[in-house]
Structure formats: C-alpha cells, structure tokens
Coordinates of C-alpha atoms and ligand atoms in Angstrom, one line a residue:
X1 CA -13.7 3.0 5.8
X2 CA -15.2 6.4 6.7
X3 CA -14.3 10.0 5.9
X4 CA -16.2 12.5 8.0
X5 CA -18.5 9.6 8.9
X6 CA -19.3 8.7 5.3
X7 CA -18.3 5.2 4.0
X8 CA -15.5 5.8 1.5
X9 CA -13.1 3.9 -0.7
X10 CA -9.9 5.1 -2.3
X11 CA -11.1 4.4 -5.9
X12 CA -14.6 4.0 -7.3
X13 CA -16.1 3.8 -10.8
X14 CA -18.2 6.8 -11.8
X15 CA -21.7 5.7 -12.6
X16 CA -22.7 6.0 -16.3
X17 CA -19.2 7.0 -17.4
X18 CA -16.1 5.2 -18.3
X19 CA -14.1 6.9 -15.6
X20 CA -13.0 6.4 -12.0
X21 CA -12.6 8.8 -9.2
X22 CA -9.8 8.7 -6.6
X23 CA -8.8 10.4 -3.4
X24 CA -5.9 12.6 -4.3
X25 CA -3.4 11.5 -1.6
X26 CA -0.9 14.3 -2.4
X27 CA -3.4 16.8 -1.0
X28 CA -3.8 14.9 2.3
X29 CA -3.7 15.5 5.2
X30 CA -4.4 19.2 4.6
X31 CA -7.2 18.8 2.0
X32 CA -9.6 16.1 1.0
X33 CA -9.7 16.3 -2.9
X34 CA -11.4 13.9 -5.3
X35 CA -9.9 13.6 -8.8
X36 CA -11.4 11.9 -11.9
X37 CA -9.3 9.6 -14.0
X38 CA -10.8 9.3 -17.6
X39 CA -7.8 8.1 -19.6
X40 CA -4.6 6.0 -19.6
X41 CA -2.5 9.2 -19.3
X42 CA -4.6 10.3 -16.2
X43 CA -3.9 7.0 -14.6
X44 CA -0.2 6.9 -15.4
X45 CA 0.1 10.4 -14.0
X46 CA -1.8 9.5 -10.8
X47 CA 0.5 6.5 -10.1
X48 CA 3.8 8.3 -10.9
X49 CA 2.9 11.4 -8.9
X50 CA 1.5 9.3 -6.0
X51 CA -2.0 10.7 -6.1
X52 CA -2.6 7.0 -5.6
X53 CA 0.0 5.0 -3.8
X54 CA 0.4 1.8 -1.8
X55 CA 1.0 -1.5 -3.5
X56 CA -2.6 -2.9 -3.6
X57 CA -4.1 0.4 -4.7
X58 CA -1.5 0.8 -7.4
X59 CA -2.5 -2.6 -8.8
X60 CA -6.2 -1.8 -8.8
X61 CA -5.6 1.6 -10.3
X62 CA -3.5 0.1 -13.1
X63 CA -6.3 -2.4 -13.9
X64 CA -8.8 0.5 -14.2
X65 CA -6.2 2.4 -16.3
X66 CA -6.1 -0.4 -18.7
X67 CA -9.9 -0.5 -18.9
X68 CA -9.9 3.3 -19.6
X69 CA -7.3 2.8 -22.3
X70 CA -9.4 0.1 -24.1
X71 CA -12.5 2.2 -23.9
X72 CA -11.3 4.1 -27.0
X73 CA -9.9 1.2 -29.0
X74 CA -8.9 -2.3 -28.0
X75 CA -6.7 -3.8 -30.6
X76 CA -3.6 -5.8 -29.7
X77 CA -1.2 -2.9 -30.4
X78 CA -3.1 -0.6 -28.1
X79 CA -3.4 -3.2 -25.4
X80 CA 0.4 -3.8 -25.6
X81 CA 1.2 -0.1 -25.4
X82 CA -1.1 0.6 -22.5
X83 CA 0.3 -2.4 -20.6
X84 CA 3.8 -1.1 -21.2
X85 CA 2.9 2.5 -20.1
X86 CA 1.4 1.3 -16.9
X87 CA 4.1 -1.3 -16.1
X88 CA 6.7 1.5 -16.4
X89 CA 5.1 3.7 -13.7
X90 CA 6.7 2.2 -10.5
X91 CA 9.0 -0.9 -10.3
X92 CA 8.8 -2.2 -6.7
X93 CA 5.1 -2.9 -5.9
X94 CA 4.5 -6.2 -7.6
X95 CA 0.7 -5.7 -7.4
X96 CA 1.1 -3.5 -10.5
X97 CA 2.5 -6.3 -12.6
X98 CA 0.2 -8.9 -11.0
X99 CA -2.8 -6.9 -12.0
X100 CA -1.6 -6.3 -15.6
X101 CA -0.9 -10.0 -16.0
X102 CA -4.3 -10.9 -14.8
X103 CA -6.0 -8.3 -17.0
X104 CA -4.1 -9.6 -20.1
X105 CA -5.0 -13.2 -19.3
X106 CA -8.6 -12.1 -19.3
X107 CA -8.4 -9.8 -22.4
X108 CA -6.0 -11.3 -24.9
X109 CA -8.2 -14.3 -25.8
X110 CA -11.1 -12.0 -26.5
X111 CA -11.9 -10.2 -29.8
X112 CA -11.1 -6.5 -29.6
X113 CA -14.8 -5.6 -29.7
X114 CA -15.4 -7.4 -26.4
X115 CA -12.3 -6.2 -24.5
X116 CA -13.5 -2.8 -23.2
X117 CA -16.5 -4.2 -21.2
X118 CA -14.5 -7.2 -20.1
X119 CA -11.6 -5.0 -18.9
X120 CA -14.0 -2.8 -16.9
X121 CA -15.6 -5.8 -15.2
X122 CA -12.3 -7.5 -14.5
X123 CA -10.9 -4.3 -12.9
X124 CA -14.0 -4.1 -10.8
X125 CA -13.5 -7.8 -9.7
X126 CA -9.9 -7.1 -8.7
X127 CA -11.1 -4.1 -6.6
X128 CA -13.7 -6.1 -4.8
X129 CA -11.3 -9.0 -4.1
X130 CA -8.8 -6.5 -2.7
X131 CA -11.3 -5.1 -0.3
X132 CA -12.4 -8.5 0.8
X133 CA -8.9 -9.9 1.2
X134 CA -7.9 -6.9 3.3
X135 CA -10.9 -7.3 5.5
X136 CA -9.8 -10.9 6.1
X137 CA -6.2 -9.8 6.8
X138 CA -7.8 -7.7 9.5
X139 CA -9.4 -10.7 11.1
X140 CA -6.3 -13.0 10.8
X141 CA -4.0 -10.2 11.9
X142 CA -6.0 -9.5 15.0
X143 CA -5.7 -13.1 16.2
X144 CA -1.9 -12.9 15.7
X145 CA -1.7 -9.6 17.6
X146 CA -3.9 -10.8 20.5
X147 CA -1.8 -14.0 20.8
X148 CA 1.3 -11.8 21.1
X149 CA -0.2 -9.1 23.3
X150 CA 0.8 -8.6 26.9
X151 CA -2.8 -7.6 27.7
X152 CA -5.6 -8.8 25.4
X153 CA -7.7 -5.8 26.2
X154 CA -5.2 -3.3 24.9
X155 CA -2.7 -3.3 22.0
X156 CA 0.2 -0.9 21.7
X157 CA 1.5 -1.1 18.1
X158 CA 4.1 0.6 15.9
X159 CA 3.8 0.9 12.1
X160 CA 5.8 2.5 9.3
X161 CA 4.6 4.3 6.2
X162 CA 0.9 4.0 5.3
X163 CA -0.5 0.5 4.9
X164 CA -4.0 1.5 5.8
X165 CA -7.1 1.7 3.8
X166 CA -5.6 4.6 1.8
X167 CA -3.1 2.2 0.4
X168 CA -5.7 -0.4 -0.7
X169 CA -9.3 -0.2 -1.9
X170 CA -10.6 -0.6 1.7
X171 CA -9.6 -1.8 5.2
X172 CA -5.9 -1.6 4.6
X173 CA -3.3 -4.3 5.3
X174 CA -1.1 -3.5 8.4
X175 CA -3.9 -1.3 9.8
X176 CA -6.7 -3.7 9.1
X177 CA -6.2 -5.6 12.4
X178 CA -6.1 -2.2 14.1
X179 CA -9.6 -1.4 12.8
X180 CA -10.8 -4.9 13.5
X181 CA -9.6 -4.5 17.1
X182 CA -11.3 -1.2 17.5
X183 CA -14.5 -2.6 16.0
X184 CA -14.3 -5.3 18.7
X185 CA -13.9 -2.7 21.5
X186 CA -10.2 -3.6 22.1
X187 CA -8.1 -0.6 23.1
X188 CA -5.4 0.3 20.6
X189 CA -2.7 2.9 20.4
X190 CA -0.5 3.2 17.3
X191 CA 3.0 4.8 17.1
X192 CA 3.0 6.4 13.6
X193 CA 6.4 7.1 11.9
X194 CA 6.5 10.3 9.8
X195 CA 8.1 8.2 7.0
X196 CA 10.3 10.8 5.3
X197 CA 10.7 11.9 2.6
X198 CA 7.1 11.6 1.3
X199 CA 5.6 11.6 4.9
X200 CA 3.1 8.7 4.4
X201 CA 2.9 8.6 8.2
X202 CA 0.8 11.8 7.9
X203 CA -1.7 9.7 5.8
X204 CA -1.7 7.1 8.5
X205 CA -2.4 9.7 11.2
X206 CA -5.2 11.2 9.1
X207 CA -7.0 7.9 8.5
X208 CA -6.6 6.8 12.2
X209 CA -8.0 10.2 13.2
X210 CA -11.0 9.6 10.9
X211 CA -11.7 6.3 12.7
X212 CA -11.0 7.7 16.2
X213 CA -8.0 5.5 16.8
X214 CA -5.5 6.9 19.4
X215 CA -2.1 7.4 17.9
X216 CA 1.2 9.3 18.3
X217 CA 3.3 10.6 15.5
X218 CA 7.1 10.2 15.8
X219 CA 10.2 11.1 13.9
X220 CA 11.4 8.0 12.0
X221 CA 14.6 8.0 14.1
X222 CA 12.7 7.8 17.4
X223 CA 11.5 4.3 16.7
X224 CA 14.6 2.6 18.0
X225 CA 14.4 4.3 21.4
X226 CA 10.7 3.6 21.8
X227 CA 11.1 -0.1 20.9
X228 CA 14.1 -0.4 23.3
X229 CA 12.1 1.2 26.1
X230 CA 9.5 -1.6 25.8
X231 CA 5.7 -1.3 26.2
X232 CA 5.1 -2.0 22.5
X233 CA 3.4 -5.3 21.7
X234 CA 4.4 -5.5 18.0
X235 CA 5.5 -3.7 14.9
X236 CA 3.1 -4.2 12.0
X237 CA 3.9 -3.1 8.4
X238 CA 2.7 -3.7 4.9
X239 CA 4.7 -4.8 1.9
X240 CA 5.3 -3.9 -1.8
X241 CA 6.7 -7.3 -2.7
X242 CA 7.2 -10.5 -0.8
X243 CA 9.7 -12.9 -2.3
X244 CA 9.1 -16.7 -2.4
X245 CA 11.6 -17.1 0.5
X246 CA 9.8 -14.7 2.8
X247 CA 12.1 -11.6 2.3
X248 CA 9.9 -8.5 2.1
X249 CA 10.3 -5.1 0.4
X250 CA 8.5 -2.2 1.9
X251 CA 8.9 1.6 2.4
X252 CA 12.5 2.8 3.1
X253 CA 13.1 2.6 6.9
X254 CA 11.2 -0.7 7.4
X255 CA 14.4 -2.7 7.6
X256 CA 15.7 -0.4 10.4
X257 CA 12.5 -1.0 12.4
X258 CA 12.9 -4.8 11.9
X259 CA 16.4 -4.6 13.3
X260 CA 15.3 -2.5 16.3
X261 CA 12.3 -4.7 17.0
X262 CA 14.6 -7.8 16.9
X263 CA 17.1 -6.1 19.3
X264 CA 14.2 -5.4 21.7
X265 CA 12.6 -8.9 21.2
X266 CA 9.4 -7.3 19.9
X267 CA 7.5 -9.2 17.2
X268 CA 7.7 -7.8 13.7
X269 CA 4.7 -8.7 11.4
X270 CA 4.2 -8.1 7.7
X271 CA 0.6 -8.0 6.3
X272 CA -0.2 -8.3 2.6
X273 CA -2.6 -9.9 0.2
X274 CA -1.8 -12.6 -2.4
X275 CA -1.3 -9.9 -5.0
X276 CA 1.8 -8.7 -3.2
X277 CA 3.5 -12.1 -3.1
X278 CA 5.9 -12.7 -6.0
X279 CA 6.3 -16.4 -6.2
X280 CA 8.7 -16.1 -9.1
X281 CA 11.0 -13.9 -7.1
X282 CA 13.6 -16.1 -5.3
X283 CA 14.7 -13.6 -2.6
X284 CA 15.0 -10.0 -1.6
X285 CA 18.1 -9.3 -3.7
X286 CA 16.0 -9.8 -6.8
X287 CA 13.5 -7.1 -5.9
X288 CA 13.9 -3.9 -8.0
X289 CA 14.2 -0.9 -5.7
X290 CA 12.7 2.4 -6.9
X291 CA 14.9 5.4 -6.9
X292 CA 12.8 8.6 -6.7
X293 CA 13.6 12.2 -7.5
X294 CA 16.1 14.1 -5.3
X295 CA 13.7 17.0 -4.9
X296 CA 11.6 14.8 -2.6
X297 CA 14.3 15.5 0.0
X298 CA 15.3 19.0 -1.1
X299 CA 11.8 20.3 -1.0
X300 CA 9.2 20.0 1.7
X301 CA 5.4 20.6 1.4
X302 CA 2.9 21.9 3.9
X303 CA 0.8 24.9 4.8
X304 CA 2.1 28.4 5.7
X305 CA 0.9 30.5 8.6
X306 CA -2.1 31.6 6.6
X307 CA -2.9 27.9 5.9
X308 CA -2.0 28.3 2.2
X309 CA -0.3 25.3 0.6
X310 CA 3.4 26.0 0.4
X311 CA 6.5 24.3 -0.9
X312 CA 9.8 25.1 0.8
X313 CA 13.3 24.4 -0.3
X314 CA 15.5 22.9 2.5
X315 CA 18.5 22.0 0.3
X316 CA 20.3 23.8 -2.5
X317 CA 19.2 22.5 -5.9
X318 CA 22.6 21.0 -6.6
X319 CA 22.9 19.2 -3.3
X320 CA 23.8 15.5 -4.0
X321 CA 20.9 13.3 -2.8
X322 CA 20.1 9.6 -2.9
X323 CA 16.5 8.7 -2.6
X324 CA 15.8 4.9 -2.6
X325 CA 12.1 4.5 -1.9
X326 CA 12.1 1.0 -0.5
X327 CA 14.3 -1.5 1.4
X328 CA 14.3 -5.2 1.9
X329 CA 13.8 -6.9 5.3
X330 CA 15.2 -10.4 5.3
X331 CA 12.8 -13.2 6.3
X332 CA 14.9 -13.9 9.3
X333 CA 13.7 -10.7 10.9
X334 CA 10.0 -11.3 10.2
X335 CA 8.1 -13.0 13.0
X336 CA 5.1 -13.9 10.7
X337 CA 3.4 -13.0 7.5
X338 CA -0.3 -12.2 7.7
X339 CA -2.4 -12.7 4.6
X340 CA -6.1 -13.2 3.7
X341 CA -5.6 -16.9 4.1
X342 CA -4.1 -16.8 7.6
X343 CA -0.6 -16.3 9.0
X344 CA 2.6 -18.3 8.4
X345 CA 6.3 -18.2 8.9
X346 CA 8.3 -15.9 6.6
X347 CA 9.7 -18.8 4.5
X348 CA 9.0 -20.8 1.4
X349 CA 7.5 -23.6 3.6
X350 CA 5.3 -21.0 5.3
X351 CA 4.0 -19.5 2.0
X352 CA 3.5 -23.0 0.6
X353 CA 1.4 -23.9 3.6
X354 CA -1.0 -21.1 2.7
X355 CA -0.7 -21.1 -1.1
X356 CA 0.0 -24.8 -2.0
X357 CA -1.4 -24.2 -5.6
X358 CA 1.4 -21.8 -6.4
X359 CA 4.7 -22.8 -8.2
X360 CA 7.9 -22.7 -6.1
X361 CA 11.4 -22.9 -7.6
Ligands
LIG1 O1 5.7 4.8 -2.0 P1 4.4 4.3 -1.5 O2 3.6 5.2 -0.6 O3 3.5 3.6 -2.6 O4 4.8 3.1 -0.5 C1 3.8 2.3 0.1 C2 4.4 1.3 1.1 O5 5.5 1.1 1.2 C3 3.3 0.5 1.8 O6 3.8 0.1 3.0 C4 3.0 -0.8 1.0 O7 2.8 -0.4 -0.4 C5 1.9 -1.6 1.5 S1 0.4 -0.8 1.2 C6 -0.8 -1.8 1.9

C-alpha cells in the first residue's frame, strides 16, 4: 500500500545486511517512524510492545526474528531457545506459532551451517505469501460484499480494530476488499471503531486516509446504535485465530459487534489467511486469550497542545483493572469466512470445502 504516495510494506529486509526494518506502529498516527530490527531481542521487544501487531504481521516478524537469531549461531540449542523466546511473546495470534512451526520444519533437517541462509529465505517466502494471500482475500471479499450490498456501486461498512495492511505485510485482511473496491471505482465508506484500550482504530483511520478512503471514527460503544439504525451493508473484521469449528478470536469488542449485527440482521464477515486458521483447535473455548497490562487502561497516549507526545494518567495506579485483549465470536454469529481460497460457512464443513488437505478431528 502507499504512505505519502510511496508503495510501502510493514516489514522489509534491509539490503546487504542481516536486518529488517518495520513501521513503528506505536508512533502512529502522530508520527511515521521506521525502526531497524537486527537481533532476536529487537524482534521480541517489537512484538511485545506492539511496534508490530496484527496476527499475520506478528507471524512474519517472528519468522524474520528467528532468521536474525540464527545469523549469529545456528545450533539446535540456539534454535530451540530462539523459538521459545518468540513463542512466548503473545499467545492468541496463531500465526506466530504457525510461522515458527514452518520455520522449524525447514531448518531442523539442515546442518547448522546452512540454517542462517535458509531461515532468511524462508522468512522472505512467508512474507511474500502473506502479501499475495491478502491480495486474494481482497478479491474474494469484494465479491462477497457486492453480493450482500444494497447498492453495488456503494458499500457502507463497519470494522473493528485494525485488520488493514498495517496488520499484515501488505493489502490487509478485513480492509483488503475495501481497497479492492476503491481500486475498481466502487464508492466505500467505513465506520472505524476507536478500539480501546490500544486504539488500533486510529491505525485504521490513518491507513484509510493514506488511500483516500472515506471513513468515520466512532467510539466503540456507538456501534450498536449505528447498526440498529441501518444503512450499513456489512461488518467486516479480521481474526487472530480461527478454530476448526469456525469460532473466531479477534480484538476485544468484536463479539459485541457480532451480537449487534445479528440483532440488526446485518451480515458479519471474518477475513483471514490460512496462517490464521488453527485446524488443531476444536473450538473457541480452547483459544488462549491474552491478558495485557492494566496500565493500558490507566494511561492514555497522544499529543499535547504543543503537539508534543504525551502520556496522561486517567486512573489511580492502584485502580483494579482487567484487560483481556481478545474475545471469541461463536461461528453461529459469523455470516461467512473469507480467505485467500474463497469464502465459506463458518463451520468445519465450510473450512473443509476450502482446505480439504488439512486434518480435522
Ligand atoms: O492486539 P493486536 O493489535 O495485535 O490485535 C489485532 C487484531 O485483533 C486484528 O484484528 C487481527 O490480528 C487481524 S489482523 C489482520
């Protein structure tokens, strides 16, 4: 996608160096900052602090993190330690574990001397595949949206969190059909939820603004009223983990939108690539939900009147806070899943129709 008109991805290898650069998403939307990752520690820090975030991008970054770790030494012990360190960063996005399993399958059979190069190339392949799969999600998703639209020349959509290109290598998942529609000259307007407490909705507004897509930011709690009022063609969100029965984990607040969409008889779609589908996970109850720091609610970040970055305390440091970062939307509330292979019902039979080669319990 484009930043200030320049084609840009969220992560890219640095030419001639064993390093990658990322867009520091903790600085957005106020500042566009590029950060270099040159080691395993840099990568672990970038994932935990959410400089990179979004399930597909977390997976790709972890793959590069493993390659950076092996650049120094690549024996079995180091490989094991690096995998353990990356796997421990965030629990819900299955792309992280999918990428580490794929990297290990590629590396373990190799002699240590061959692992550093192989890891670098495999991480690059995972990144390219992610971009291509998201591009295809855009095409498949647009067909689903147009079929549901009241007026095929204009789409009025609602989303939650950021499942745009900032959450992937390129194109995004939930926002990929939006960009595909715009590229085909179809009018689009997107209702963007702030998505407290980390405000990923501000990232969505930033990237839609970069691409000239009309959008309106709302408080998370305004979604129910807007859906009930009508005039919205569909809700479209991403996922951090899809279970084999079609249950979906995504950013906290997604479940509430699914309930409100159902009550208003508005379609609710979930878009994600194969790397987000956990065929070994029987249902939503088995998905680990990340609990994040209480200060994410006690403190808010922004710019003060002189446009200087500021952190403000809105709650006493000893205020009791719970901060689950994801929730689970049951398959029964999902109108369809949209993947790089097409769309299907949110069910085991649906997933089996698109991924017959996978094992199902
Ligand atoms: O905590 P985050 O910002 O990593 O959560 C991201 C989401 O929940 C996204 O909707 C999901 O990862 C899909 S990204 C294409």
